[in-house]
PDB file of N, CA and C in Angstrom:
ATOM      1  N   UNK A   1      -1.706  78.050 -56.173  1.00 80.00           N
ATOM      2  CA  UNK A   1      -2.621  76.971 -56.493  1.00 80.00           C
ATOM      3  C   UNK A   1      -1.923  75.619 -56.365  1.00 80.00           C
ATOM      4  N   UNK A   2      -0.642  75.579 -56.673  1.00 82.00           N
ATOM      5  CA  UNK A   2       0.089  74.314 -56.571  1.00 82.00           C
ATOM      6  C   UNK A   2       0.046  73.784 -55.145  1.00 82.00           C
ATOM      7  N   UNK A   3       0.328  74.654 -54.178  1.00 83.00           N
ATOM      8  CA  UNK A   3       0.287  74.223 -52.770  1.00 83.00           C
ATOM      9  C   UNK A   3      -1.133  73.848 -52.361  1.00 83.00           C
ATOM     10  N   UNK A   4      -2.122  74.614 -52.809  1.00 80.00           N
ATOM     11  CA  UNK A   4      -3.511  74.314 -52.459  1.00 80.00           C
ATOM     12  C   UNK A   4      -3.915  72.943 -52.990  1.00 80.00           C
ATOM     13  N   UNK A   5      -3.494  72.623 -54.207  1.00 83.00           N
ATOM     14  CA  UNK A   5      -3.797  71.297 -54.764  1.00 83.00           C
ATOM     15  C   UNK A   5      -3.131  70.196 -53.941  1.00 83.00           C
ATOM     16  N   UNK A   6      -1.897  70.452 -53.523  1.00 84.00           N
ATOM     17  CA  UNK A   6      -1.189  69.467 -52.695  1.00 84.00           C
ATOM     18  C   UNK A   6      -1.885  69.313 -51.344  1.00 84.00           C
ATOM     19  N   UNK A   7      -2.317  70.403 -50.758  1.00 81.00           N
ATOM     20  CA  UNK A   7      -3.038  70.319 -49.485  1.00 81.00           C
ATOM     21  C   UNK A   7      -4.328  69.512 -49.651  1.00 81.00           C
ATOM     22  N   UNK A   8      -5.003  69.695 -50.765  1.00 82.00           N
ATOM     23  CA  UNK A   8      -6.215  68.911 -51.016  1.00 82.00           C
ATOM     24  C   UNK A   8      -5.864  67.435 -51.137  1.00 82.00           C
ATOM     25  N   UNK A   9      -4.769  67.156 -51.830  1.00 83.00           N
ATOM     26  CA  UNK A   9      -4.344  65.764 -52.015  1.00 83.00           C
ATOM     27  C   UNK A   9      -4.093  65.080 -50.678  1.00 83.00           C
ATOM     28  N   UNK A  10      -3.549  65.814 -49.707  1.00 89.00           N
ATOM     29  CA  UNK A  10      -3.259  65.204 -48.410  1.00 89.00           C
ATOM     30  C   UNK A  10      -4.423  65.385 -47.420  1.00 89.00           C
ATOM     31  N   UNK A  11      -5.565  65.777 -47.948  1.00 85.00           N
ATOM     32  CA  UNK A  11      -6.827  65.800 -47.193  1.00 85.00           C
ATOM     33  C   UNK A  11      -6.946  66.870 -46.116  1.00 85.00           C
ATOM     34  N   UNK A  12      -6.398  68.062 -46.374  1.00 83.00           N
ATOM     35  CA  UNK A  12      -6.667  69.157 -45.436  1.00 83.00           C
ATOM     36  C   UNK A  12      -8.141  69.549 -45.573  1.00 83.00           C
ATOM     37  N   UNK A  13      -8.662  70.207 -44.561  1.00 89.00           N
ATOM     38  CA  UNK A  13     -10.086  70.548 -44.552  1.00 89.00           C
ATOM     39  C   UNK A  13     -10.426  71.798 -45.345  1.00 89.00           C
ATOM     40  N   UNK A  14      -9.486  72.750 -45.421  1.00 89.00           N
ATOM     41  CA  UNK A  14      -9.736  74.020 -46.107  1.00 89.00           C
ATOM     42  C   UNK A  14      -8.400  74.695 -46.387  1.00 89.00           C
ATOM     43  N   UNK A  15      -8.410  75.662 -47.296  1.00 90.00           N
ATOM     44  CA  UNK A  15      -7.176  76.372 -47.646  1.00 90.00           C
ATOM     45  C   UNK A  15      -7.432  77.868 -47.794  1.00 90.00           C
ATOM     46  N   UNK A  16      -6.348  78.637 -47.614  1.00 86.00           N
ATOM     47  CA  UNK A  16      -6.283  80.035 -48.024  1.00 86.00           C
ATOM     48  C   UNK A  16      -5.520  80.041 -49.341  1.00 86.00           C
ATOM     49  N   UNK A  17      -6.001  80.745 -50.321  1.00 87.00           N
ATOM     50  CA  UNK A  17      -5.225  80.956 -51.538  1.00 87.00           C
ATOM     51  C   UNK A  17      -5.066  82.463 -51.670  1.00 87.00           C
ATOM     52  N   UNK A  18      -3.828  82.918 -51.649  1.00 85.00           N
ATOM     53  CA  UNK A  18      -3.530  84.355 -51.641  1.00 85.00           C
ATOM     54  C   UNK A  18      -3.374  84.911 -53.050  1.00 85.00           C
ATOM     55  N   UNK A  19      -3.509  86.216 -53.147  1.00 88.00           N
ATOM     56  CA  UNK A  19      -3.172  86.997 -54.341  1.00 88.00           C
ATOM     57  C   UNK A  19      -3.994  86.619 -55.568  1.00 88.00           C
ATOM     58  N   UNK A  20      -5.297  86.469 -55.380  1.00 90.00           N
ATOM     59  CA  UNK A  20      -6.187  86.237 -56.517  1.00 90.00           C
ATOM     60  C   UNK A  20      -6.642  87.607 -57.018  1.00 90.00           C
ATOM     61  N   UNK A  21      -6.158  88.036 -58.182  1.00 91.00           N
ATOM     62  CA  UNK A  21      -6.299  89.439 -58.587  1.00 91.00           C
ATOM     63  C   UNK A  21      -7.686  89.889 -59.038  1.00 91.00           C
ATOM     64  N   UNK A  22      -8.553  88.951 -59.442  1.00 92.00           N
ATOM     65  CA  UNK A  22      -9.852  89.375 -59.962  1.00 92.00           C
ATOM     66  C   UNK A  22     -10.881  88.260 -59.801  1.00 92.00           C
ATOM     67  N   UNK A  23     -12.126  88.589 -60.149  1.00 91.00           N
ATOM     68  CA  UNK A  23     -13.225  87.622 -60.002  1.00 91.00           C
ATOM     69  C   UNK A  23     -12.971  86.343 -60.791  1.00 91.00           C
ATOM     70  N   UNK A  24     -12.404  86.473 -61.971  1.00 93.00           N
ATOM     71  CA  UNK A  24     -12.149  85.296 -62.800  1.00 93.00           C
ATOM     72  C   UNK A  24     -11.183  84.345 -62.091  1.00 93.00           C
ATOM     73  N   UNK A  25     -10.102  84.877 -61.550  1.00 93.00           N
ATOM     74  CA  UNK A  25      -9.129  84.040 -60.838  1.00 93.00           C
ATOM     75  C   UNK A  25      -9.745  83.437 -59.581  1.00 93.00           C
ATOM     76  N   UNK A  26     -10.569  84.223 -58.896  1.00 91.00           N
ATOM     77  CA  UNK A  26     -11.235  83.739 -57.686  1.00 91.00           C
ATOM     78  C   UNK A  26     -12.171  82.581 -58.032  1.00 91.00           C
ATOM     79  N   UNK A  27     -12.999  82.760 -59.044  1.00 91.00           N
ATOM     80  CA  UNK A  27     -13.931  81.707 -59.462  1.00 91.00           C
ATOM     81  C   UNK A  27     -13.199  80.449 -59.893  1.00 91.00           C
ATOM     82  N   UNK A  28     -12.143  80.634 -60.660  1.00 92.00           N
ATOM     83  CA  UNK A  28     -11.361  79.493 -61.142  1.00 92.00           C
ATOM     84  C   UNK A  28     -10.758  78.725 -59.971  1.00 92.00           C
ATOM     85  N   UNK A  29     -10.236  79.429 -59.003  1.00 92.00           N
ATOM     86  CA  UNK A  29      -9.631  78.806 -57.830  1.00 92.00           C
ATOM     87  C   UNK A  29     -10.645  77.938 -57.091  1.00 92.00           C
ATOM     88  N   UNK A  30     -11.792  78.516 -56.779  1.00 92.00           N
ATOM     89  CA  UNK A  30     -12.820  77.794 -56.025  1.00 92.00           C
ATOM     90  C   UNK A  30     -13.310  76.585 -56.814  1.00 92.00           C
ATOM     91  N   UNK A  31     -13.519  76.786 -58.103  1.00 92.00           N
ATOM     92  CA  UNK A  31     -14.012  75.702 -58.960  1.00 92.00           C
ATOM     93  C   UNK A  31     -12.991  74.571 -59.075  1.00 92.00           C
ATOM     94  N   UNK A  32     -11.735  74.910 -59.316  1.00 91.00           N
ATOM     95  CA  UNK A  32     -10.692  73.890 -59.478  1.00 91.00           C
ATOM     96  C   UNK A  32     -10.458  73.086 -58.208  1.00 91.00           C
ATOM     97  N   UNK A  33     -10.458  73.765 -57.079  1.00 90.00           N
ATOM     98  CA  UNK A  33     -10.148  73.072 -55.831  1.00 90.00           C
ATOM     99  C   UNK A  33     -11.314  72.236 -55.324  1.00 90.00           C
ATOM    100  N   UNK A  34     -12.533  72.713 -55.523  1.00 88.00           N
ATOM    101  CA  UNK A  34     -13.720  71.990 -55.081  1.00 88.00           C
ATOM    102  C   UNK A  34     -13.595  71.537 -53.624  1.00 88.00           C
ATOM    103  N   UNK A  35     -13.250  72.491 -52.770  1.00 92.00           N
ATOM    104  CA  UNK A  35     -13.128  72.277 -51.325  1.00 92.00           C
ATOM    105  C   UNK A  35     -13.301  73.631 -50.651  1.00 92.00           C
ATOM    106  N   UNK A  36     -13.475  73.685 -49.343  1.00 94.00           N
ATOM    107  CA  UNK A  36     -13.609  74.986 -48.683  1.00 94.00           C
ATOM    108  C   UNK A  36     -12.366  75.865 -48.868  1.00 94.00           C
ATOM    109  N   UNK A  37     -12.598  77.084 -49.330  1.00 94.00           N
ATOM    110  CA  UNK A  37     -11.520  78.048 -49.553  1.00 94.00           C
ATOM    111  C   UNK A  37     -11.847  79.316 -48.759  1.00 94.00           C
ATOM    112  N   UNK A  38     -10.860  79.777 -47.996  1.00 92.00           N
ATOM    113  CA  UNK A  38     -10.988  81.004 -47.212  1.00 92.00           C
ATOM    114  C   UNK A  38     -10.391  82.163 -47.995  1.00 92.00           C
ATOM    115  N   UNK A  39     -10.988  83.327 -47.865  1.00 92.00           N
ATOM    116  CA  UNK A  39     -10.428  84.547 -48.452  1.00 92.00           C
ATOM    117  C   UNK A  39      -9.741  85.350 -47.353  1.00 92.00           C
ATOM    118  N   UNK A  40      -8.695  86.042 -47.722  1.00 90.00           N
ATOM    119  CA  UNK A  40      -7.957  86.906 -46.805  1.00 90.00           C
ATOM    120  C   UNK A  40      -7.839  88.258 -47.492  1.00 90.00           C
ATOM    121  N   UNK A  41      -8.655  89.213 -47.086  1.00 91.00           N
ATOM    122  CA  UNK A  41      -8.707  90.505 -47.765  1.00 91.00           C
ATOM    123  C   UNK A  41      -7.836  91.522 -47.039  1.00 91.00           C
ATOM    124  N   UNK A  42      -6.889  92.065 -47.774  1.00 91.00           N
ATOM    125  CA  UNK A  42      -6.024  93.126 -47.267  1.00 91.00           C
ATOM    126  C   UNK A  42      -6.180  94.311 -48.210  1.00 91.00           C
ATOM    127  N   UNK A  43      -6.751  95.392 -47.702  1.00 90.00           N
ATOM    128  CA  UNK A  43      -6.960  96.570 -48.537  1.00 90.00           C
ATOM    129  C   UNK A  43      -5.622  97.031 -49.100  1.00 90.00           C
ATOM    130  N   UNK A  44      -5.550  97.152 -50.420  1.00 90.00           N
ATOM    131  CA  UNK A  44      -4.299  97.512 -51.075  1.00 90.00           C
ATOM    132  C   UNK A  44      -3.463  96.298 -51.440  1.00 90.00           C
ATOM    133  N   UNK A  45      -3.913  95.112 -51.051  1.00 89.00           N
ATOM    134  CA  UNK A  45      -3.187  93.877 -51.363  1.00 89.00           C
ATOM    135  C   UNK A  45      -3.504  93.394 -52.770  1.00 89.00           C
ATOM    136  N   UNK A  46      -3.039  92.205 -53.090  1.00 89.00           N
ATOM    137  CA  UNK A  46      -3.186  91.676 -54.442  1.00 89.00           C
ATOM    138  C   UNK A  46      -4.557  91.062 -54.717  1.00 89.00           C
ATOM    139  N   UNK A  47      -5.214  90.524 -53.697  1.00 88.00           N
ATOM    140  CA  UNK A  47      -6.534  89.939 -53.905  1.00 88.00           C
ATOM    141  C   UNK A  47      -7.556  91.055 -54.050  1.00 88.00           C
ATOM    142  N   UNK A  48      -8.408  90.924 -55.061  1.00 87.00           N
ATOM    143  CA  UNK A  48      -9.437  91.943 -55.279  1.00 87.00           C
ATOM    144  C   UNK A  48     -10.282  92.085 -54.018  1.00 87.00           C
ATOM    145  N   UNK A  49     -10.515  93.315 -53.599  1.00 89.00           N
ATOM    146  CA  UNK A  49     -11.254  93.594 -52.370  1.00 89.00           C
ATOM    147  C   UNK A  49     -12.753  93.548 -52.654  1.00 89.00           C
ATOM    148  N   UNK A  50     -13.331  92.379 -52.454  1.00 91.00           N
ATOM    149  CA  UNK A  50     -14.763  92.183 -52.655  1.00 91.00           C
ATOM    150  C   UNK A  50     -15.464  92.097 -51.307  1.00 91.00           C
ATOM    151  N   UNK A  51     -16.755  92.318 -51.312  1.00 92.00           N
ATOM    152  CA  UNK A  51     -17.523  92.202 -50.068  1.00 92.00           C
ATOM    153  C   UNK A  51     -17.619  90.736 -49.657  1.00 92.00           C
ATOM    154  N   UNK A  52     -17.928  90.517 -48.390  1.00 93.00           N
ATOM    155  CA  UNK A  52     -18.114  89.150 -47.899  1.00 93.00           C
ATOM    156  C   UNK A  52     -19.236  88.459 -48.674  1.00 93.00           C
ATOM    157  N   UNK A  53     -20.283  89.200 -48.999  1.00 95.00           N
ATOM    158  CA  UNK A  53     -21.396  88.625 -49.765  1.00 95.00           C
ATOM    159  C   UNK A  53     -20.937  88.195 -51.158  1.00 95.00           C
ATOM    160  N   UNK A  54     -20.166  89.053 -51.834  1.00 94.00           N
ATOM    161  CA  UNK A  54     -19.647  88.699 -53.158  1.00 94.00           C
ATOM    162  C   UNK A  54     -18.754  87.464 -53.081  1.00 94.00           C
ATOM    163  N   UNK A  55     -17.894  87.423 -52.070  1.00 94.00           N
ATOM    164  CA  UNK A  55     -16.999  86.274 -51.912  1.00 94.00           C
ATOM    165  C   UNK A  55     -17.789  84.996 -51.649  1.00 94.00           C
ATOM    166  N   UNK A  56     -18.830  85.085 -50.840  1.00 95.00           N
ATOM    167  CA  UNK A  56     -19.685  83.915 -50.588  1.00 95.00           C
ATOM    168  C   UNK A  56     -20.351  83.461 -51.882  1.00 95.00           C
ATOM    169  N   UNK A  57     -20.830  84.414 -52.669  1.00 94.00           N
ATOM    170  CA  UNK A  57     -21.461  84.073 -53.947  1.00 94.00           C
ATOM    171  C   UNK A  57     -20.484  83.425 -54.916  1.00 94.00           C
ATOM    172  N   UNK A  58     -19.202  83.752 -54.774  1.00 93.00           N
ATOM    173  CA  UNK A  58     -18.176  83.143 -55.621  1.00 93.00           C
ATOM    174  C   UNK A  58     -17.709  81.792 -55.072  1.00 93.00           C
ATOM    175  N   UNK A  59     -18.198  81.413 -53.895  1.00 92.00           N
ATOM    176  CA  UNK A  59     -17.901  80.089 -53.370  1.00 92.00           C
ATOM    177  C   UNK A  59     -16.978  80.019 -52.173  1.00 92.00           C
ATOM    178  N   UNK A  60     -16.541  81.156 -51.652  1.00 93.00           N
ATOM    179  CA  UNK A  60     -15.678  81.115 -50.468  1.00 93.00           C
ATOM    180  C   UNK A  60     -16.504  80.733 -49.247  1.00 93.00           C
ATOM    181  N   UNK A  61     -15.877  79.999 -48.336  1.00 94.00           N
ATOM    182  CA  UNK A  61     -16.589  79.555 -47.133  1.00 94.00           C
ATOM    183  C   UNK A  61     -16.460  80.554 -45.992  1.00 94.00           C
ATOM    184  N   UNK A  62     -15.439  81.401 -46.018  1.00 94.00           N
ATOM    185  CA  UNK A  62     -15.223  82.394 -44.956  1.00 94.00           C
ATOM    186  C   UNK A  62     -14.250  83.443 -45.469  1.00 94.00           C
ATOM    187  N   UNK A  63     -14.226  84.574 -44.777  1.00 93.00           N
ATOM    188  CA  UNK A  63     -13.303  85.645 -45.160  1.00 93.00           C
ATOM    189  C   UNK A  63     -12.744  86.291 -43.903  1.00 93.00           C
ATOM    190  N   UNK A  64     -11.466  86.611 -43.942  1.00 92.00           N
ATOM    191  CA  UNK A  64     -10.805  87.332 -42.851  1.00 92.00           C
ATOM    192  C   UNK A  64     -10.421  88.718 -43.362  1.00 92.00           C
ATOM    193  N   UNK A  65     -10.507  89.697 -42.480  1.00 91.00           N
ATOM    194  CA  UNK A  65     -10.132  91.072 -42.792  1.00 91.00           C
ATOM    195  C   UNK A  65      -9.099  91.555 -41.775  1.00 91.00           C
ATOM    196  N   UNK A  66      -7.933  90.926 -41.696  1.00 90.00           N
ATOM    197  CA  UNK A  66      -6.961  91.295 -40.660  1.00 90.00           C
ATOM    198  C   UNK A  66      -6.420  92.710 -40.817  1.00 90.00           C
ATOM    199  N   UNK A  67      -6.191  93.144 -42.018  1.00 92.00           N
ATOM    200  CA  UNK A  67      -5.638  94.476 -42.255  1.00 92.00           C
ATOM    201  C   UNK A  67      -6.647  95.541 -41.863  1.00 92.00           C
ATOM    202  N   UNK A  68      -7.918  95.287 -42.133  1.00 93.00           N
ATOM    203  CA  UNK A  68      -8.973  96.229 -41.776  1.00 93.00           C
ATOM    204  C   UNK A  68      -8.938  96.514 -40.283  1.00 93.00           C
ATOM    205  N   UNK A  69      -8.807  95.462 -39.491  1.00 90.00           N
ATOM    206  CA  UNK A  69      -8.792  95.625 -38.035  1.00 90.00           C
ATOM    207  C   UNK A  69      -7.541  96.358 -37.575  1.00 90.00           C
ATOM    208  N   UNK A  70      -6.391  96.027 -38.148  1.00 93.00           N
ATOM    209  CA  UNK A  70      -5.140  96.696 -37.765  1.00 93.00           C
ATOM    210  C   UNK A  70      -5.202  98.180 -38.107  1.00 93.00           C
ATOM    211  N   UNK A  71      -5.642  98.500 -39.317  1.00 94.00           N
ATOM    212  CA  UNK A  71      -5.657  99.904 -39.726  1.00 94.00           C
ATOM    213  C   UNK A  71      -6.715 100.702 -38.965  1.00 94.00           C
ATOM    214  N   UNK A  72      -7.843 100.080 -38.653  1.00 94.00           N
ATOM    215  CA  UNK A  72      -8.860 100.772 -37.848  1.00 94.00           C
ATOM    216  C   UNK A  72      -8.313 101.071 -36.458  1.00 94.00           C
ATOM    217  N   UNK A  73      -7.586 100.122 -35.908  1.00 93.00           N
ATOM    218  CA  UNK A  73      -6.994 100.323 -34.582  1.00 93.00           C
ATOM    219  C   UNK A  73      -5.965 101.454 -34.622  1.00 93.00           C
ATOM    220  N   UNK A  74      -5.104 101.447 -35.628  1.00 95.00           N
ATOM    221  CA  UNK A  74      -4.096 102.504 -35.743  1.00 95.00           C
ATOM    222  C   UNK A  74      -4.737 103.879 -35.914  1.00 95.00           C
ATOM    223  N   UNK A  75      -5.780 103.945 -36.719  1.00 95.00           N
ATOM    224  CA  UNK A  75      -6.474 105.222 -36.921  1.00 95.00           C
ATOM    225  C   UNK A  75      -7.075 105.712 -35.606  1.00 95.00           C
ATOM    226  N   UNK A  76      -7.675 104.813 -34.869  1.00 90.00           N
ATOM    227  CA  UNK A  76      -8.263 105.168 -33.580  1.00 90.00           C
ATOM    228  C   UNK A  76      -7.198 105.611 -32.581  1.00 90.00           C
ATOM    229  N   UNK A  77      -6.067 104.924 -32.569  1.00 91.00           N
ATOM    230  CA  UNK A  77      -4.969 105.301 -31.672  1.00 91.00           C
ATOM    231  C   UNK A  77      -4.481 106.709 -32.000  1.00 91.00           C
ATOM    232  N   UNK A  78      -4.287 107.000 -33.273  1.00 93.00           N
ATOM    233  CA  UNK A  78      -3.832 108.341 -33.670  1.00 93.00           C
ATOM    234  C   UNK A  78      -4.836 109.415 -33.256  1.00 93.00           C
ATOM    235  N   UNK A  79      -6.114 109.148 -33.494  1.00 88.00           N
ATOM    236  CA  UNK A  79      -7.163 110.111 -33.137  1.00 88.00           C
ATOM    237  C   UNK A  79      -7.182 110.345 -31.624  1.00 88.00           C
ATOM    238  N   UNK A  80      -7.043 109.283 -30.872  1.00 85.00           N
ATOM    239  CA  UNK A  80      -7.039 109.396 -29.411  1.00 85.00           C
ATOM    240  C   UNK A  80      -5.817 110.152 -28.920  1.00 85.00           C
ATOM    241  N   UNK A  81      -4.659 109.865 -29.487  1.00 87.00           N
ATOM    242  CA  UNK A  81      -3.441 110.577 -29.085  1.00 87.00           C
ATOM    243  C   UNK A  81      -3.539 112.069 -29.397  1.00 87.00           C
ATOM    244  N   UNK A  82      -4.116 112.409 -30.545  1.00 87.00           N
ATOM    245  CA  UNK A  82      -4.315 113.824 -30.878  1.00 87.00           C
ATOM    246  C   UNK A  82      -5.257 114.486 -29.874  1.00 87.00           C
ATOM    247  N   UNK A  83      -6.320 113.794 -29.503  1.00 82.00           N
ATOM    248  CA  UNK A  83      -7.259 114.351 -28.528  1.00 82.00           C
ATOM    249  C   UNK A  83      -6.593 114.529 -27.169  1.00 82.00           C
ATOM    250  N   UNK A  84      -5.769 113.569 -26.775  1.00 81.00           N
ATOM    251  CA  UNK A  84      -5.050 113.691 -25.506  1.00 81.00           C
ATOM    252  C   UNK A  84      -4.086 114.868 -25.532  1.00 81.00           C
ATOM    253  N   UNK A  85      -3.405 115.019 -26.654  1.00 82.00           N
ATOM    254  CA  UNK A  85      -2.450 116.121 -26.781  1.00 82.00           C
ATOM    255  C   UNK A  85      -3.153 117.473 -26.641  1.00 82.00           C
ATOM    256  N   UNK A  86      -4.346 117.583 -27.183  1.00 80.00           N
ATOM    257  CA  UNK A  86      -5.083 118.849 -27.139  1.00 80.00           C
ATOM    258  C   UNK A  86      -5.726 119.110 -25.781  1.00 80.00           C
ATOM    259  N   UNK A  87      -6.062 118.066 -25.050  1.00 74.00           N
ATOM    260  CA  UNK A  87      -6.829 118.287 -23.810  1.00 74.00           C
ATOM    261  C   UNK A  87      -6.378 117.371 -22.675  1.00 74.00           C
ATOM    262  N   UNK A  88      -5.088 117.241 -22.521  1.00 70.00           N
ATOM    263  CA  UNK A  88      -4.572 116.261 -21.565  1.00 70.00           C
ATOM    264  C   UNK A  88      -5.011 116.514 -20.131  1.00 70.00           C
ATOM    265  N   UNK A  89      -5.320 117.748 -19.778  1.00 62.00           N
ATOM    266  CA  UNK A  89      -5.711 118.040 -18.390  1.00 62.00           C
ATOM    267  C   UNK A  89      -7.222 118.141 -18.214  1.00 62.00           C
ATOM    268  N   UNK A  90      -7.986 117.835 -19.239  1.00 70.00           N
ATOM    269  CA  UNK A  90      -9.442 118.012 -19.177  1.00 70.00           C
ATOM    270  C   UNK A  90     -10.204 116.698 -19.017  1.00 70.00           C
ATOM    271  N   UNK A  91      -9.566 115.634 -18.672  1.00 70.00           N
ATOM    272  CA  UNK A  91     -10.257 114.359 -18.516  1.00 70.00           C
ATOM    273  C   UNK A  91     -10.100 113.472 -19.733  1.00 70.00           C
ATOM    274  N   UNK A  92     -10.835 112.387 -19.730  1.00 72.00           N
ATOM    275  CA  UNK A  92     -10.729 111.385 -20.796  1.00 72.00           C
ATOM    276  C   UNK A  92     -11.302 111.913 -22.108  1.00 72.00           C
ATOM    277  N   UNK A  93     -10.667 111.576 -23.228  1.00 72.00           N
ATOM    278  CA  UNK A  93     -11.224 111.964 -24.525  1.00 72.00           C
ATOM    279  C   UNK A  93     -12.591 111.302 -24.723  1.00 72.00           C
ATOM    280  N   UNK A  94     -13.481 111.931 -25.455  1.00 74.00           N
ATOM    281  CA  UNK A  94     -14.847 111.414 -25.582  1.00 74.00           C
ATOM    282  C   UNK A  94     -14.963 110.095 -26.345  1.00 74.00           C
ATOM    283  N   UNK A  95     -13.952 109.722 -27.136  1.00 77.00           N
ATOM    284  CA  UNK A  95     -14.110 108.516 -27.943  1.00 77.00           C
ATOM    285  C   UNK A  95     -13.738 107.233 -27.216  1.00 77.00           C
ATOM    286  N   UNK A  96     -13.277 107.336 -25.970  1.00 81.00           N
ATOM    287  CA  UNK A  96     -12.893 106.103 -25.288  1.00 81.00           C
ATOM    288  C   UNK A  96     -14.074 105.522 -24.519  1.00 81.00           C
ATOM    289  N   UNK A  97     -14.018 104.210 -24.313  1.00 86.00           N
ATOM    290  CA  UNK A  97     -15.040 103.530 -23.530  1.00 86.00           C
ATOM    291  C   UNK A  97     -14.808 103.778 -22.049  1.00 86.00           C
ATOM    292  N   UNK A  98     -15.862 103.746 -21.296  1.00 88.00           N
ATOM    293  CA  UNK A  98     -15.732 103.875 -19.845  1.00 88.00           C
ATOM    294  C   UNK A  98     -15.073 102.614 -19.287  1.00 88.00           C
ATOM    295  N   UNK A  99     -14.545 102.726 -18.085  1.00 89.00           N
ATOM    296  CA  UNK A  99     -13.911 101.584 -17.428  1.00 89.00           C
ATOM    297  C   UNK A  99     -14.890 100.410 -17.337  1.00 89.00           C
ATOM    298  N   UNK A 100     -16.135 100.695 -16.963  1.00 91.00           N
ATOM    299  CA  UNK A 100     -17.123  99.617 -16.820  1.00 91.00           C
ATOM    300  C   UNK A 100     -17.430  98.947 -18.158  1.00 91.00           C
ATOM    301  N   UNK A 101     -17.465  99.723 -19.245  1.00 92.00           N
ATOM    302  CA  UNK A 101     -17.712  99.141 -20.573  1.00 92.00           C
ATOM    303  C   UNK A 101     -16.546  98.258 -21.013  1.00 92.00           C
ATOM    304  N   UNK A 102     -15.323  98.657 -20.692  1.00 91.00           N
ATOM    305  CA  UNK A 102     -14.157  97.832 -21.019  1.00 91.00           C
ATOM    306  C   UNK A 102     -14.224  96.525 -20.238  1.00 91.00           C
ATOM    307  N   UNK A 103     -14.512  96.615 -18.945  1.00 92.00           N
ATOM    308  CA  UNK A 103     -14.617  95.402 -18.119  1.00 92.00           C
ATOM    309  C   UNK A 103     -15.690  94.467 -18.661  1.00 92.00           C
ATOM    310  N   UNK A 104     -16.809  95.041 -19.066  1.00 93.00           N
ATOM    311  CA  UNK A 104     -17.885  94.243 -19.656  1.00 93.00           C
ATOM    312  C   UNK A 104     -17.434  93.617 -20.977  1.00 93.00           C
ATOM    313  N   UNK A 105     -16.775  94.404 -21.820  1.00 92.00           N
ATOM    314  CA  UNK A 105     -16.352  93.940 -23.142  1.00 92.00           C
ATOM    315  C   UNK A 105     -15.336  92.816 -23.111  1.00 92.00           C
ATOM    316  N   UNK A 106     -14.450  92.828 -22.121  1.00 93.00           N
ATOM    317  CA  UNK A 106     -13.422  91.776 -22.047  1.00 93.00           C
ATOM    318  C   UNK A 106     -13.820  90.643 -21.107  1.00 93.00           C
ATOM    319  N   UNK A 107     -15.003  90.743 -20.515  1.00 93.00           N
ATOM    320  CA  UNK A 107     -15.516  89.644 -19.714  1.00 93.00           C
ATOM    321  C   UNK A 107     -15.158  89.662 -18.243  1.00 93.00           C
ATOM    322  N   UNK A 108     -14.593  90.757 -17.735  1.00 92.00           N
ATOM    323  CA  UNK A 108     -14.228  90.809 -16.309  1.00 92.00           C
ATOM    324  C   UNK A 108     -15.444  90.619 -15.403  1.00 92.00           C
ATOM    325  N   UNK A 109     -16.599  91.044 -15.850  1.00 87.00           N
ATOM    326  CA  UNK A 109     -17.801  90.975 -15.016  1.00 87.00           C
ATOM    327  C   UNK A 109     -18.292  89.544 -14.796  1.00 87.00           C
ATOM    328  N   UNK A 110     -17.754  88.607 -15.540  1.00 89.00           N
ATOM    329  CA  UNK A 110     -18.172  87.207 -15.399  1.00 89.00           C
ATOM    330  C   UNK A 110     -17.493  86.506 -14.231  1.00 89.00           C
ATOM    331  N   UNK A 111     -16.485  87.135 -13.643  1.00 82.00           N
ATOM    332  CA  UNK A 111     -15.702  86.466 -12.590  1.00 82.00           C
ATOM    333  C   UNK A 111     -15.860  87.157 -11.266  1.00 82.00           C
TER     334      UNK A 111
END
């Protein structure tokens, strides 16, 4: 909170405040700062894992879920590697996207 207050003093537009353990601390933070505050939710981290809707109701302007994306990717990689190990000579595992869907997803079709 000390750094967040200093950032407000020097007129930053918004802040992340980490490790808010519960709703009371979250509410107090948003109320005290009276400026846009971003949430950073890491499952298993110190900040209480609330839904985006709950965080918005408590006054947060946005929320990031970086750990969620990393762990989902790792889980998918493990599942895919297991499928490849079991059927490496039988073609692509069923959970992967087709080449055309990947090209579409990353924007190759626009060029």
